[in-house]
Amino acid sequence: MAVQSEPPELGTDNTAWFVALHENQEKRFEADAREEVSIVDEKLEPNGWLYRAGWTRDLEGLNKTQLQEATRPIEDGEETFRFVWAVFNSVADKARATAAPHKVGHDVLFEAERKEISQKPVRPFDNRMEDDTWQRYKEVWRKMVSIWFRMDEWPERERPPYRFTMRQGSLWDAFTSRVEADVGSRQAAQAEEVERMCLDAIIAIIEDPYKQSQKESAMIGALAVLGIREDGGWHQATEYTTNYSAVIKVAKMFVVYQAWLERQDEVAELTATKGAEAAYEEASSVFHLVRDKVRRFMTRMPGRPDDEPRAMNWIYDARTYGMHIRFNTVAPGMVDWSGDRISFRRVQVRVCELAEMFHGLAQEARSLLAQLAVVDGDGDRDNEHGDEHGDGYGGRSALAAALPAIRWESMHDDHSQDRPGYSFLHDDRNEAWVGKGKGWIARRIAESEARRRAWLDPTRGTAAAAAAVAAAGEAEEATSNHSNSHHPYRERTVQAYRQALESFRERLWMLMHMVAGQPARAPELAGIRHSNTANGGVRNVFAHDGMMCFVTSYHKNYRQTGTAKVIHRYLPREVGELLVWYLWLVLPFWQQVGGIIHQTDRKSAFLWADDVVVRGRAAGEASRDNTRGDERRNNTKDNDARDNTEDDDARDNTEDDDARDNTEDDDEWLGQMIQWGGVQSSKLCRLTSQLWQRAVEGVAEG
């Protein structure tokens, strides 16, 4: 309770006391807003989402700060809870690994994805997600487990009104008691047993029905606590529905994992009496075990007379309502444009400042490209191509005169060609000018004695040289040189070239990201391939009508929809020529250097690959193509798209069923393009990119 300020004695200065009095009252107002949960008059403060979620009713009279304290991170001294969470975390990771097609098959995953008993889902359950999304989903469960564990000893008047059923309480107490007994003496055999106890307890919390009201459910009660914001307010639907998605996604994994373990147990038990073959045949299938569990407590209520409400039914309905609000609520304004000044939240920048930054980046990139192409003045030519502005090879004219010419007017590219390894540089119609750049950097080095001395070490590259080095003095130096005796390069020169290459690629990345129209998401840009691959198919970098463009087909909801969203981004000539020279002259040379050093014959097709050559099978294209570079998503939907599980914090962009039926096959997007009112989407994207580029250049010149 706040302490009232005593009035000052007569004759003293009242100013400080008067100000302090009002400041203390304001602090009391702020503290009151964070204290007890209270129900307000719906007529005066209407909030459909808060009314539907029922948080104020379920938590009425409870202290918000105290409730939030139950979700705090694990602290020193909480060894039992730390062990509880470690067990849960291990179970969750194993459940995710089990709920995969190669483990249980697609039939099981289709059943796990079912939300309506009478309706088969369009797609199977998908356990794939970004690492940070998986950590966020587990964090939601950590807070729920924290609430159940920490509030176990709280007085009933201070905690949410949820209650464990007799079965839930028995399994939860058995799990936590076993963990407490095992703290400090955990063994492998005990770990498997305690993990199974954890799994059974969580499944019981998901499964058991509530008899009177949803506030009795331990899951729904914990989710209500998660609705409280740090400032004492309530999370809105636009930001909260991902919590429901986390609960649903992980719960499905647990169901599949428990069914898989139950079959293993049944097989082991039957093997003891009937033999392995008979046990394998007679034991219940994972499919039937999952089907039974899903239809009992993982779907919406089918309407049978004997059905009772369960947590998952309520969570599905609440998420559907919340997603409806998300899709029909205008996002708060974060970007404002006034004259040539752009404001994003509290950051302001003028367009002319952006343009100056882009021009500066391009100049730096040209200087670095000249260094990579070994035309940056080395004693042989004394920078004779420096332009009249005195910026050396940072100027376009100087660099264009020093490097092989790009024939934009006669540049060809077959966009439908899907042969592995193909790019526009391999089109035979471009051979007249592309051929002049093949081996260009290697010839530049070979033709100059100074460059040869800088690049080549005469003590390396031959067996005789390696033997001579090994027989010579310093043992450590001899060992180092012997390990690299298969290549002739000086380590210092290779390292310097690598650093220059990375600096150039940083600037090229930024330019491609910012000046090709609306910037792409980082995963889209990171997965760009400059050449076709066997698994990924057609590349992302194209030449089209005298311009370079890159096409991204990744979308945040690809794993849900299975189809790709295609976006074309066109580069201005100043950036396009940097990309062409890099792919044409620099990258082949650096790949050759990497291949010689690492003794590999495989090169990466990814534009931003950490290693331009592939070292060994584990880092091969097959594995890379199945990660970010080939993760493409789209915005189509099924009948219940707004109720699909969210991966990331994505909005599920939805369309009508008729539009979905007209969606093109993912493998044909390049050949057919997407038609918008009779105009190809690539042309609209090209126009958009050009208008953005002209706007930036116009401001810079003005």
PDB file of N, CA and C in Angstrom, residues 625-693:
ATOM      1  N   ASP A 625      19.926 -28.224 -50.923  1.00  0.00           N
ATOM      2  CA  ASP A 625      18.712 -27.955 -51.683  1.00  0.00           C
ATOM      3  C   ASP A 625      17.464 -28.202 -50.863  1.00  0.00           C
ATOM      4  N   ASN A 626      17.584 -29.020 -49.840  1.00  0.00           N
ATOM      5  CA  ASN A 626      16.436 -29.317 -49.015  1.00  0.00           C
ATOM      6  C   ASN A 626      16.304 -28.343 -47.858  1.00  0.00           C
ATOM      7  N   THR A 627      17.194 -27.336 -47.782  1.00  0.00           N
ATOM      8  CA  THR A 627      17.103 -26.352 -46.713  1.00  0.00           C
ATOM      9  C   THR A 627      16.579 -25.043 -47.270  1.00  0.00           C
ATOM     10  N   ARG A 628      17.222 -23.951 -46.906  1.00  0.00           N
ATOM     11  CA  ARG A 628      16.640 -22.654 -47.226  1.00  0.00           C
ATOM     12  C   ARG A 628      16.499 -22.399 -48.709  1.00  0.00           C
ATOM     13  N   GLY A 629      17.444 -22.894 -49.506  1.00  0.00           N
ATOM     14  CA  GLY A 629      17.396 -22.578 -50.923  1.00  0.00           C
ATOM     15  C   GLY A 629      16.203 -23.151 -51.640  1.00  0.00           C
ATOM     16  N   ASP A 630      15.606 -24.206 -51.104  1.00  0.00           N
ATOM     17  CA  ASP A 630      14.483 -24.830 -51.786  1.00  0.00           C
ATOM     18  C   ASP A 630      13.212 -24.802 -50.954  1.00  0.00           C
ATOM     19  N   GLU A 631      13.213 -23.956 -49.896  1.00  0.00           N
ATOM     20  CA  GLU A 631      12.035 -23.867 -49.055  1.00  0.00           C
ATOM     21  C   GLU A 631      11.113 -22.804 -49.631  1.00  0.00           C
ATOM     22  N   ARG A 632      10.160 -23.237 -50.424  1.00  0.00           N
ATOM     23  CA  ARG A 632       9.279 -22.301 -51.090  1.00  0.00           C
ATOM     24  C   ARG A 632       7.852 -22.482 -50.579  1.00  0.00           C
ATOM     25  N   ARG A 633       7.204 -21.358 -50.346  1.00  0.00           N
ATOM     26  CA  ARG A 633       5.868 -21.430 -49.783  1.00  0.00           C
ATOM     27  C   ARG A 633       4.923 -20.549 -50.575  1.00  0.00           C
ATOM     28  N   ASN A 634       3.613 -20.731 -50.377  1.00  0.00           N
ATOM     29  CA  ASN A 634       2.641 -19.975 -51.142  1.00  0.00           C
ATOM     30  C   ASN A 634       1.491 -19.562 -50.252  1.00  0.00           C
ATOM     31  N   ASN A 635       0.527 -18.889 -50.828  1.00  0.00           N
ATOM     32  CA  ASN A 635      -0.567 -18.377 -50.029  1.00  0.00           C
ATOM     33  C   ASN A 635      -1.900 -19.020 -50.373  1.00  0.00           C
ATOM     34  N   THR A 636      -1.929 -20.251 -50.873  1.00  0.00           N
ATOM     35  CA  THR A 636      -3.190 -20.933 -51.089  1.00  0.00           C
ATOM     36  C   THR A 636      -3.677 -21.550 -49.801  1.00  0.00           C
ATOM     37  N   LYS A 637      -4.893 -22.058 -49.822  1.00  0.00           N
ATOM     38  CA  LYS A 637      -5.476 -22.583 -48.594  1.00  0.00           C
ATOM     39  C   LYS A 637      -6.418 -23.725 -48.881  1.00  0.00           C
ATOM     40  N   ASP A 638      -6.776 -24.466 -47.805  1.00  0.00           N
ATOM     41  CA  ASP A 638      -7.841 -25.435 -47.909  1.00  0.00           C
ATOM     42  C   ASP A 638      -9.078 -24.834 -47.258  1.00  0.00           C
ATOM     43  N   ASN A 639     -10.106 -25.659 -47.050  1.00  0.00           N
ATOM     44  CA  ASN A 639     -11.362 -25.131 -46.526  1.00  0.00           C
ATOM     45  C   ASN A 639     -11.199 -24.484 -45.168  1.00  0.00           C
ATOM     46  N   ASP A 640     -10.136 -24.842 -44.486  1.00  0.00           N
ATOM     47  CA  ASP A 640      -9.944 -24.354 -43.121  1.00  0.00           C
ATOM     48  C   ASP A 640      -8.601 -23.694 -42.977  1.00  0.00           C
ATOM     49  N   ALA A 641      -8.181 -22.930 -43.999  1.00  0.00           N
ATOM     50  CA  ALA A 641      -6.816 -22.400 -44.019  1.00  0.00           C
ATOM     51  C   ALA A 641      -6.556 -21.484 -42.844  1.00  0.00           C
ATOM     52  N   ARG A 642      -7.532 -20.719 -42.436  1.00  0.00           N
ATOM     53  CA  ARG A 642      -7.295 -19.807 -41.332  1.00  0.00           C
ATOM     54  C   ARG A 642      -7.114 -20.540 -40.021  1.00  0.00           C
ATOM     55  N   ASP A 643      -7.415 -21.830 -40.047  1.00  0.00           N
ATOM     56  CA  ASP A 643      -7.249 -22.616 -38.842  1.00  0.00           C
ATOM     57  C   ASP A 643      -6.050 -23.538 -38.935  1.00  0.00           C
ATOM     58  N   ASN A 644      -5.227 -23.373 -39.988  1.00  0.00           N
ATOM     59  CA  ASN A 644      -4.029 -24.196 -40.117  1.00  0.00           C
ATOM     60  C   ASN A 644      -2.984 -23.786 -39.098  1.00  0.00           C
ATOM     61  N   THR A 645      -2.182 -24.745 -38.683  1.00  0.00           N
ATOM     62  CA  THR A 645      -1.104 -24.433 -37.751  1.00  0.00           C
ATOM     63  C   THR A 645      -0.144 -23.448 -38.374  1.00  0.00           C
ATOM     64  N   GLU A 646       0.257 -22.444 -37.591  1.00  0.00           N
ATOM     65  CA  GLU A 646       1.164 -21.430 -38.090  1.00  0.00           C
ATOM     66  C   GLU A 646       2.598 -21.900 -37.915  1.00  0.00           C
ATOM     67  N   ASP A 647       3.429 -21.715 -38.965  1.00  0.00           N
ATOM     68  CA  ASP A 647       4.865 -21.873 -38.841  1.00  0.00           C
ATOM     69  C   ASP A 647       5.423 -20.458 -38.865  1.00  0.00           C
ATOM     70  N   ASP A 648       6.255 -20.122 -37.916  1.00  0.00           N
ATOM     71  CA  ASP A 648       6.714 -18.758 -37.678  1.00  0.00           C
ATOM     72  C   ASP A 648       5.540 -17.953 -37.146  1.00  0.00           C
ATOM     73  N   ASP A 649       5.679 -16.622 -37.215  1.00  0.00           N
ATOM     74  CA  ASP A 649       4.593 -15.735 -36.817  1.00  0.00           C
ATOM     75  C   ASP A 649       3.830 -15.290 -38.045  1.00  0.00           C
ATOM     76  N   ALA A 650       3.731 -16.188 -39.047  1.00  0.00           N
ATOM     77  CA  ALA A 650       3.195 -15.811 -40.355  1.00  0.00           C
ATOM     78  C   ALA A 650       1.703 -15.638 -40.311  1.00  0.00           C
ATOM     79  N   ARG A 651       1.228 -14.698 -41.087  1.00  0.00           N
ATOM     80  CA  ARG A 651      -0.169 -14.682 -41.436  1.00  0.00           C
ATOM     81  C   ARG A 651      -0.362 -15.669 -42.562  1.00  0.00           C
ATOM     82  N   ASP A 652      -1.380 -16.502 -42.473  1.00  0.00           N
ATOM     83  CA  ASP A 652      -1.663 -17.417 -43.564  1.00  0.00           C
ATOM     84  C   ASP A 652      -2.445 -16.648 -44.615  1.00  0.00           C
ATOM     85  N   ASN A 653      -1.749 -16.194 -45.681  1.00  0.00           N
ATOM     86  CA  ASN A 653      -2.430 -15.504 -46.759  1.00  0.00           C
ATOM     87  C   ASN A 653      -3.368 -16.486 -47.448  1.00  0.00           C
ATOM     88  N   THR A 654      -4.644 -16.109 -47.525  1.00  0.00           N
ATOM     89  CA  THR A 654      -5.641 -17.056 -47.993  1.00  0.00           C
ATOM     90  C   THR A 654      -6.338 -16.557 -49.237  1.00  0.00           C
ATOM     91  N   GLU A 655      -6.886 -17.513 -49.965  1.00  0.00           N
ATOM     92  CA  GLU A 655      -7.668 -17.244 -51.161  1.00  0.00           C
ATOM     93  C   GLU A 655      -8.884 -18.139 -51.154  1.00  0.00           C
ATOM     94  N   ASP A 656      -9.818 -17.883 -52.051  1.00  0.00           N
ATOM     95  CA  ASP A 656     -11.001 -18.722 -52.169  1.00  0.00           C
ATOM     96  C   ASP A 656     -10.637 -20.082 -52.731  1.00  0.00           C
ATOM     97  N   ASP A 657     -11.546 -21.032 -52.534  1.00  0.00           N
ATOM     98  CA  ASP A 657     -11.299 -22.375 -53.050  1.00  0.00           C
ATOM     99  C   ASP A 657     -11.190 -22.382 -54.560  1.00  0.00           C
ATOM    100  N   ASP A 658     -11.972 -21.537 -55.231  1.00  0.00           N
ATOM    101  CA  ASP A 658     -11.881 -21.486 -56.693  1.00  0.00           C
ATOM    102  C   ASP A 658     -10.521 -21.005 -57.138  1.00  0.00           C
ATOM    103  N   ALA A 659      -9.969 -20.042 -56.426  1.00  0.00           N
ATOM    104  CA  ALA A 659      -8.635 -19.552 -56.780  1.00  0.00           C
ATOM    105  C   ALA A 659      -7.597 -20.628 -56.543  1.00  0.00           C
ATOM    106  N   ARG A 660      -7.798 -21.411 -55.470  1.00  0.00           N
ATOM    107  CA  ARG A 660      -6.843 -22.470 -55.197  1.00  0.00           C
ATOM    108  C   ARG A 660      -6.841 -23.495 -56.324  1.00  0.00           C
ATOM    109  N   ASP A 661      -8.024 -23.786 -56.894  1.00  0.00           N
ATOM    110  CA  ASP A 661      -8.091 -24.768 -57.962  1.00  0.00           C
ATOM    111  C   ASP A 661      -7.337 -24.312 -59.193  1.00  0.00           C
ATOM    112  N   ASN A 662      -7.163 -23.002 -59.360  1.00  0.00           N
ATOM    113  CA  ASN A 662      -6.467 -22.470 -60.524  1.00  0.00           C
ATOM    114  C   ASN A 662      -4.989 -22.250 -60.288  1.00  0.00           C
ATOM    115  N   THR A 663      -4.516 -22.565 -59.077  1.00  0.00           N
ATOM    116  CA  THR A 663      -3.099 -22.365 -58.786  1.00  0.00           C
ATOM    117  C   THR A 663      -2.240 -23.265 -59.650  1.00  0.00           C
ATOM    118  N   GLU A 664      -1.171 -22.721 -60.237  1.00  0.00           N
ATOM    119  CA  GLU A 664      -0.321 -23.500 -61.132  1.00  0.00           C
ATOM    120  C   GLU A 664       0.524 -24.491 -60.383  1.00  0.00           C
ATOM    121  N   ASP A 665       0.877 -25.543 -61.049  1.00  0.00           N
ATOM    122  CA  ASP A 665       1.764 -26.539 -60.480  1.00  0.00           C
ATOM    123  C   ASP A 665       3.110 -25.921 -60.174  1.00  0.00           C
ATOM    124  N   ASP A 666       3.686 -26.309 -59.050  1.00  0.00           N
ATOM    125  CA  ASP A 666       4.941 -25.706 -58.593  1.00  0.00           C
ATOM    126  C   ASP A 666       6.080 -25.902 -59.583  1.00  0.00           C
ATOM    127  N   ASP A 667       6.031 -26.990 -60.361  1.00  0.00           N
ATOM    128  CA  ASP A 667       7.126 -27.270 -61.281  1.00  0.00           C
ATOM    129  C   ASP A 667       7.003 -26.523 -62.600  1.00  0.00           C
ATOM    130  N   GLU A 668       5.890 -25.782 -62.824  1.00  0.00           N
ATOM    131  CA  GLU A 668       5.673 -25.143 -64.110  1.00  0.00           C
ATOM    132  C   GLU A 668       5.690 -23.623 -64.040  1.00  0.00           C
ATOM    133  N   TRP A 669       6.100 -23.069 -62.869  1.00  0.00           N
ATOM    134  CA  TRP A 669       5.951 -21.625 -62.700  1.00  0.00           C
ATOM    135  C   TRP A 669       6.809 -20.826 -63.644  1.00  0.00           C
ATOM    136  N   LEU A 670       7.961 -21.348 -64.050  1.00  0.00           N
ATOM    137  CA  LEU A 670       8.808 -20.580 -64.951  1.00  0.00           C
ATOM    138  C   LEU A 670       8.295 -20.631 -66.375  1.00  0.00           C
ATOM    139  N   GLY A 671       7.787 -21.792 -66.793  1.00  0.00           N
ATOM    140  CA  GLY A 671       7.354 -21.930 -68.173  1.00  0.00           C
ATOM    141  C   GLY A 671       6.094 -21.160 -68.474  1.00  0.00           C
ATOM    142  N   GLN A 672       5.181 -21.090 -67.508  1.00  0.00           N
ATOM    143  CA  GLN A 672       3.878 -20.490 -67.786  1.00  0.00           C
ATOM    144  C   GLN A 672       3.735 -19.072 -67.251  1.00  0.00           C
ATOM    145  N   MET A 673       4.513 -18.734 -66.192  1.00  0.00           N
ATOM    146  CA  MET A 673       4.394 -17.461 -65.493  1.00  0.00           C
ATOM    147  C   MET A 673       2.999 -17.357 -64.860  1.00  0.00           C
ATOM    148  N   ILE A 674       2.812 -16.316 -64.093  1.00  0.00           N
ATOM    149  CA  ILE A 674       1.512 -16.063 -63.477  1.00  0.00           C
ATOM    150  C   ILE A 674       0.862 -14.898 -64.216  1.00  0.00           C
ATOM    151  N   GLN A 675      -0.392 -15.024 -64.589  1.00  0.00           N
ATOM    152  CA  GLN A 675      -1.088 -13.997 -65.345  1.00  0.00           C
ATOM    153  C   GLN A 675      -1.916 -13.125 -64.400  1.00  0.00           C
ATOM    154  N   TRP A 676      -1.695 -11.829 -64.438  1.00  0.00           N
ATOM    155  CA  TRP A 676      -2.505 -10.869 -63.699  1.00  0.00           C
ATOM    156  C   TRP A 676      -3.229 -10.013 -64.714  1.00  0.00           C
ATOM    157  N   GLY A 677      -4.504 -10.283 -64.935  1.00  0.00           N
ATOM    158  CA  GLY A 677      -5.274  -9.479 -65.881  1.00  0.00           C
ATOM    159  C   GLY A 677      -4.692  -9.507 -67.279  1.00  0.00           C
ATOM    160  N   GLY A 678      -4.082 -10.637 -67.685  1.00  0.00           N
ATOM    161  CA  GLY A 678      -3.525 -10.737 -69.018  1.00  0.00           C
ATOM    162  C   GLY A 678      -2.106 -10.244 -69.127  1.00  0.00           C
ATOM    163  N   VAL A 679      -1.545  -9.698 -68.042  1.00  0.00           N
ATOM    164  CA  VAL A 679      -0.168  -9.204 -68.057  1.00  0.00           C
ATOM    165  C   VAL A 679       0.684 -10.133 -67.210  1.00  0.00           C
ATOM    166  N   GLN A 680       1.825 -10.546 -67.745  1.00  0.00           N
ATOM    167  CA  GLN A 680       2.679 -11.448 -66.991  1.00  0.00           C
ATOM    168  C   GLN A 680       3.217 -10.768 -65.736  1.00  0.00           C
ATOM    169  N   SER A 681       3.227 -11.542 -64.635  1.00  0.00           N
ATOM    170  CA  SER A 681       3.682 -10.978 -63.371  1.00  0.00           C
ATOM    171  C   SER A 681       5.116 -10.497 -63.461  1.00  0.00           C
ATOM    172  N   SER A 682       5.939 -11.164 -64.283  1.00  0.00           N
ATOM    173  CA  SER A 682       7.331 -10.753 -64.402  1.00  0.00           C
ATOM    174  C   SER A 682       7.433  -9.342 -64.963  1.00  0.00           C
ATOM    175  N   LYS A 683       6.549  -8.975 -65.873  1.00  0.00           N
ATOM    176  CA  LYS A 683       6.576  -7.626 -66.444  1.00  0.00           C
ATOM    177  C   LYS A 683       6.140  -6.591 -65.413  1.00  0.00           C
ATOM    178  N   LEU A 684       5.139  -6.937 -64.606  1.00  0.00           N
ATOM    179  CA  LEU A 684       4.717  -6.009 -63.563  1.00  0.00           C
ATOM    180  C   LEU A 684       5.828  -5.812 -62.534  1.00  0.00           C
ATOM    181  N   CYS A 685       6.490  -6.909 -62.160  1.00  0.00           N
ATOM    182  CA  CYS A 685       7.598  -6.800 -61.215  1.00  0.00           C
ATOM    183  C   CYS A 685       8.737  -5.976 -61.807  1.00  0.00           C
ATOM    184  N   ARG A 686       8.994  -6.152 -63.097  1.00  0.00           N
ATOM    185  CA  ARG A 686      10.044  -5.385 -63.772  1.00  0.00           C
ATOM    186  C   ARG A 686       9.710  -3.898 -63.734  1.00  0.00           C
ATOM    187  N   LEU A 687       8.439  -3.568 -64.020  1.00  0.00           N
ATOM    188  CA  LEU A 687       8.019  -2.170 -64.013  1.00  0.00           C
ATOM    189  C   LEU A 687       8.143  -1.581 -62.610  1.00  0.00           C
ATOM    190  N   THR A 688       7.722  -2.339 -61.611  1.00  0.00           N
ATOM    191  CA  THR A 688       7.821  -1.865 -60.231  1.00  0.00           C
ATOM    192  C   THR A 688       9.269  -1.602 -59.843  1.00  0.00           C
ATOM    193  N   SER A 689      10.168  -2.522 -60.192  1.00  0.00           N
ATOM    194  CA  SER A 689      11.584  -2.357 -59.869  1.00  0.00           C
ATOM    195  C   SER A 689      12.146  -1.112 -60.536  1.00  0.00           C
ATOM    196  N   GLN A 690      11.792  -0.893 -61.815  1.00  0.00           N
ATOM    197  CA  GLN A 690      12.317   0.261 -62.544  1.00  0.00           C
ATOM    198  C   GLN A 690      11.796   1.573 -61.960  1.00  0.00           C
ATOM    199  N   LEU A 691      10.517   1.601 -61.565  1.00  0.00           N
ATOM    200  CA  LEU A 691       9.968   2.828 -60.977  1.00  0.00           C
ATOM    201  C   LEU A 691      10.669   3.174 -59.663  1.00  0.00           C
ATOM    202  N   TRP A 692      10.948   2.149 -58.845  1.00  0.00           N
ATOM    203  CA  TRP A 692      11.672   2.378 -57.588  1.00  0.00           C
ATOM    204  C   TRP A 692      13.072   2.891 -57.866  1.00  0.00           C
ATOM    205  N   GLN A 693      13.750   2.299 -58.839  1.00  0.00           N
ATOM    206  CA  GLN A 693      15.109   2.718 -59.155  1.00  0.00           C
ATOM    207  C   GLN A 693      15.130   4.159 -59.664  1.00  0.00           C
TER     208      GLN A 693
END
